[in-house]
Amino acid sequence: MPRREMGAANGTTNNHGAYATERTSTMPTQTRFVATLGLLISVGCGGAKDAPPAMEQPVGPPPAAATGDVITVEMITDETGSHFKPKEFEAHPGDIIRFTLTVGVHNAHFVADSNAGVPNLPPATELLQLPGQTVDVIVPNAPGKRLFFQCDPHAALGMIGHVKVEGDDDE
């Protein structure tokens, strides 16, 4: 049912003696809300096509392919706190780091600002929540670098680690 506000169109005044205008709406409030919401979503989801990336990665050698060994790193919460086991190890480009959840809720993140100048860092993994869940991360092509990684929710509590990326001549 349309909403009516009385006003000057029919010669009436409000409580203060001033003329008010009459408005009728042919569109119910719920329909107007849905139409407005649809417009906002369609405009907002379009995004800026020419917007620069939030953070540019350095240009470097192509990403390493998964060609090497599998290195298992446990993600643990116990009486000593939250930690990776092992938290320091060596790997080669193309090796796979298999992060395996033992206890807790954890992820692995090779943070760009802590690994300055290293291109093609793996993205942060999703949070693992069930014991036994795993996520594989390919060691990037960064021989001679010591890469920092962390569990985002527990980094401030010391859940950090390092992987030293060996080159072919380091064997």
mmCIF file of C-alpha atoms in Angstrom:
data_model
loop_
_atom_site.group_PDB
_atom_site.id
_atom_site.type_symbol
_atom_site.label_atom_id
_atom_site.label_comp_id
_atom_site.label_asym_id
_atom_site.label_seq_id
_atom_site.Cartn_x
_atom_site.Cartn_y
_atom_site.Cartn_z
ATOM 1 C CA MET A 1 0.000 0.000 0.000
ATOM 2 C CA PRO A 2 1.471 3.402 -0.951
ATOM 3 C CA ARG A 3 2.629 5.692 1.804
ATOM 4 C CA ARG A 4 0.994 9.155 1.841
ATOM 5 C CA GLU A 5 2.236 12.305 3.425
ATOM 6 C CA MET A 6 -0.283 15.118 3.440
ATOM 7 C CA GLY A 7 0.696 18.477 2.039
ATOM 8 C CA ALA A 8 0.129 21.542 -0.108
ATOM 9 C CA ALA A 9 -1.125 19.601 -3.088
ATOM 10 C CA ASN A 10 -4.420 19.132 -1.287
ATOM 11 C CA GLY A 11 -4.257 22.419 0.660
ATOM 12 C CA THR A 12 -3.454 21.045 4.095
ATOM 13 C CA THR A 13 -0.913 22.271 6.611
ATOM 14 C CA ASN A 14 1.209 20.494 9.167
ATOM 15 C CA ASN A 15 1.154 21.092 12.947
ATOM 16 C CA HIS A 16 3.290 24.212 12.558
ATOM 17 C CA GLY A 17 1.018 25.916 10.021
ATOM 18 C CA ALA A 18 3.441 25.329 7.119
ATOM 19 C CA TYR A 19 2.374 23.678 3.919
ATOM 20 C CA ALA A 20 3.617 20.143 3.456
ATOM 21 C CA THR A 21 3.826 18.326 0.149
ATOM 22 C CA GLU A 22 1.970 15.187 -0.765
ATOM 23 C CA ARG A 23 4.057 12.311 -2.035
ATOM 24 C CA THR A 24 2.901 8.917 -3.066
ATOM 25 C CA SER A 25 5.171 6.024 -3.785
ATOM 26 C CA THR A 26 4.175 3.458 -6.364
ATOM 27 C CA MET A 27 7.086 1.197 -5.359
ATOM 28 C CA PRO A 28 6.861 -0.622 -2.010
ATOM 29 C CA THR A 29 9.755 -0.057 0.399
ATOM 30 C CA GLN A 30 10.972 -3.657 0.139
ATOM 31 C CA THR A 31 11.142 -3.460 -3.656
ATOM 32 C CA ARG A 32 13.076 -0.172 -3.484
ATOM 33 C CA PHE A 33 15.530 -1.749 -1.039
ATOM 34 C CA VAL A 34 16.126 -4.780 -3.272
ATOM 35 C CA ALA A 35 16.539 -2.586 -6.368
ATOM 36 C CA THR A 36 19.011 -0.296 -4.569
ATOM 37 C CA LEU A 37 20.949 -3.250 -3.181
ATOM 38 C CA GLY A 38 21.162 -4.807 -6.645
ATOM 39 C CA LEU A 39 22.477 -1.559 -8.100
ATOM 40 C CA LEU A 40 25.116 -1.215 -5.376
ATOM 41 C CA ILE A 41 26.280 -4.798 -5.839
ATOM 42 C CA SER A 42 26.521 -4.493 -9.612
ATOM 43 C CA VAL A 43 28.521 -1.269 -9.351
ATOM 44 C CA GLY A 44 30.716 -2.527 -6.492
ATOM 45 C CA CYS A 45 31.556 -5.888 -8.064
ATOM 46 C CA GLY A 46 32.724 -4.361 -11.311
ATOM 47 C CA GLY A 47 35.931 -3.168 -9.681
ATOM 48 C CA ALA A 48 38.457 -0.894 -11.219
ATOM 49 C CA LYS A 49 39.886 -2.719 -14.208
ATOM 50 C CA ASP A 50 42.934 -0.450 -14.404
ATOM 51 C CA ALA A 51 43.726 -0.445 -10.686
ATOM 52 C CA PRO A 52 47.366 -1.253 -9.875
ATOM 53 C CA PRO A 53 48.080 -4.447 -7.919
ATOM 54 C CA ALA A 54 48.166 -4.037 -4.155
ATOM 55 C CA MET A 55 51.761 -5.218 -3.917
ATOM 56 C CA GLU A 56 53.988 -6.016 -6.847
ATOM 57 C CA GLN A 57 56.263 -9.032 -6.635
ATOM 58 C CA PRO A 58 59.850 -8.611 -7.804
ATOM 59 C CA VAL A 59 60.575 -9.975 -11.256
ATOM 60 C CA GLY A 60 62.832 -12.989 -11.184
ATOM 61 C CA PRO A 61 63.232 -16.532 -12.373
ATOM 62 C CA PRO A 62 60.073 -18.482 -13.140
ATOM 63 C CA PRO A 63 58.368 -20.298 -10.269
ATOM 64 C CA ALA A 64 59.837 -23.673 -9.414
ATOM 65 C CA ALA A 65 57.904 -26.727 -10.500
ATOM 66 C CA ALA A 66 57.203 -29.510 -8.016
ATOM 67 C CA THR A 67 60.092 -31.790 -8.949
ATOM 68 C CA GLY A 68 61.907 -32.581 -5.728
ATOM 69 C CA ASP A 69 61.640 -34.208 -2.362
ATOM 70 C CA VAL A 70 58.718 -33.937 0.069
ATOM 71 C CA ILE A 71 59.663 -32.361 3.404
ATOM 72 C CA THR A 72 57.066 -32.816 6.146
ATOM 73 C CA VAL A 73 56.657 -29.970 8.641
ATOM 74 C CA GLU A 74 54.260 -30.539 11.535
ATOM 75 C CA MET A 75 52.072 -27.717 12.858
ATOM 76 C CA ILE A 76 51.643 -28.229 16.591
ATOM 77 C CA THR A 77 50.065 -26.674 19.663
ATOM 78 C CA ASP A 78 51.117 -28.332 22.916
ATOM 79 C CA GLU A 79 52.167 -27.493 26.477
ATOM 80 C CA THR A 80 55.197 -25.585 25.125
ATOM 81 C CA GLY A 81 53.087 -23.408 22.785
ATOM 82 C CA SER A 82 52.446 -23.292 19.055
ATOM 83 C CA HIS A 83 55.328 -24.228 16.752
ATOM 84 C CA PHE A 84 56.513 -25.823 13.525
ATOM 85 C CA LYS A 85 58.534 -29.052 13.725
ATOM 86 C CA PRO A 86 61.120 -28.730 12.304
ATOM 87 C CA LYS A 87 61.205 -24.963 12.330
ATOM 88 C CA GLU A 88 64.538 -24.699 10.471
ATOM 89 C CA PHE A 89 65.490 -26.900 7.507
ATOM 90 C CA GLU A 90 67.100 -26.931 4.071
ATOM 91 C CA ALA A 91 65.372 -27.498 0.743
ATOM 92 C CA HIS A 92 65.945 -27.107 -2.991
ATOM 93 C CA PRO A 93 63.819 -25.214 -5.534
ATOM 94 C CA GLY A 94 60.979 -27.506 -6.535
ATOM 95 C CA ASP A 95 60.952 -29.461 -3.271
ATOM 96 C CA ILE A 96 57.538 -29.745 -1.634
ATOM 97 C CA ILE A 97 57.017 -28.625 1.941
ATOM 98 C CA ARG A 98 54.061 -30.624 3.263
ATOM 99 C CA PHE A 99 52.628 -28.735 6.226
ATOM 100 C CA THR A 100 50.727 -31.281 8.343
ATOM 101 C CA LEU A 101 48.374 -30.248 11.134
ATOM 102 C CA THR A 102 48.936 -32.240 14.314
ATOM 103 C CA VAL A 103 47.059 -30.162 16.897
ATOM 104 C CA GLY A 104 45.541 -26.661 16.776
ATOM 105 C CA VAL A 105 44.402 -24.372 13.959
ATOM 106 C CA HIS A 106 47.304 -23.178 11.828
ATOM 107 C CA ASN A 107 48.428 -21.954 8.413
ATOM 108 C CA ALA A 108 51.749 -21.278 6.687
ATOM 109 C CA HIS A 109 52.588 -17.892 5.177
ATOM 110 C CA PHE A 110 55.815 -16.851 3.442
ATOM 111 C CA VAL A 111 55.423 -13.149 4.227
ATOM 112 C CA ALA A 112 56.616 -10.880 1.395
ATOM 113 C CA ASP A 113 58.035 -8.099 3.598
ATOM 114 C CA SER A 114 60.082 -10.649 5.558
ATOM 115 C CA ASN A 115 61.414 -12.173 2.317
ATOM 116 C CA ALA A 116 62.348 -8.991 0.478
ATOM 117 C CA GLY A 117 63.477 -9.418 -3.089
ATOM 118 C CA VAL A 118 62.265 -13.016 -3.423
ATOM 119 C CA PRO A 119 59.921 -13.423 -6.398
ATOM 120 C CA ASN A 120 57.151 -16.003 -6.696
ATOM 121 C CA LEU A 121 56.598 -16.598 -2.993
ATOM 122 C CA PRO A 122 53.828 -19.080 -2.287
ATOM 123 C CA PRO A 123 50.586 -17.471 -1.101
ATOM 124 C CA ALA A 124 49.379 -17.896 2.473
ATOM 125 C CA THR A 125 47.697 -21.246 2.951
ATOM 126 C CA GLU A 126 44.206 -21.640 4.311
ATOM 127 C CA LEU A 127 43.812 -22.409 7.994
ATOM 128 C CA LEU A 128 44.030 -26.138 8.673
ATOM 129 C CA GLN A 129 41.591 -27.186 11.365
ATOM 130 C CA LEU A 130 41.396 -30.979 11.493
ATOM 131 C CA PRO A 131 44.276 -33.159 12.716
ATOM 132 C CA GLY A 132 45.948 -34.844 9.768
ATOM 133 C CA GLN A 133 45.051 -32.159 7.237
ATOM 134 C CA THR A 134 47.918 -31.215 4.944
ATOM 135 C CA VAL A 135 48.789 -28.481 2.495
ATOM 136 C CA ASP A 136 51.693 -28.614 0.051
ATOM 137 C CA VAL A 137 53.886 -25.614 -0.758
ATOM 138 C CA ILE A 138 56.491 -25.659 -3.527
ATOM 139 C CA VAL A 139 59.871 -24.188 -2.553
ATOM 140 C CA PRO A 140 60.444 -21.155 -4.794
ATOM 141 C CA ASN A 141 63.407 -20.747 -7.099
ATOM 142 C CA ALA A 142 65.535 -18.696 -4.685
ATOM 143 C CA PRO A 143 68.897 -20.461 -4.214
ATOM 144 C CA GLY A 144 71.033 -19.038 -1.441
ATOM 145 C CA LYS A 145 68.072 -17.400 0.324
ATOM 146 C CA ARG A 146 66.839 -18.095 3.842
ATOM 147 C CA LEU A 147 63.059 -17.802 3.636
ATOM 148 C CA PHE A 148 60.915 -16.822 6.593
ATOM 149 C CA PHE A 149 57.471 -18.343 7.132
ATOM 150 C CA GLN A 150 54.910 -18.040 9.907
ATOM 151 C CA CYS A 151 51.533 -19.153 11.157
ATOM 152 C CA ASP A 152 49.490 -15.964 10.858
ATOM 153 C CA PRO A 153 47.352 -16.437 14.001
ATOM 154 C CA HIS A 154 50.350 -17.474 16.135
ATOM 155 C CA ALA A 155 53.342 -15.539 14.740
ATOM 156 C CA ALA A 156 53.333 -13.153 17.705
ATOM 157 C CA LEU A 157 53.544 -16.220 19.959
ATOM 158 C CA GLY A 158 56.675 -17.419 18.147
ATOM 159 C CA MET A 159 55.244 -19.798 15.552
ATOM 160 C CA ILE A 160 57.785 -18.982 12.861
ATOM 161 C CA GLY A 161 60.247 -20.932 10.771
ATOM 162 C CA HIS A 162 62.995 -20.681 8.161
ATOM 163 C CA VAL A 163 63.909 -22.715 5.120
ATOM 164 C CA LYS A 164 67.351 -22.329 3.567
ATOM 165 C CA VAL A 165 67.026 -22.747 -0.183
ATOM 166 C CA GLU A 166 70.050 -24.643 -1.518
ATOM 167 C CA GLY A 167 71.266 -24.343 -5.081
ATOM 168 C CA ASP A 168 72.652 -27.067 -7.356
ATOM 169 C CA ASP A 169 76.208 -26.161 -6.330
ATOM 170 C CA ASP A 170 75.399 -26.444 -2.586
ATOM 171 C CA GLU A 171 74.935 -30.221 -2.604
#
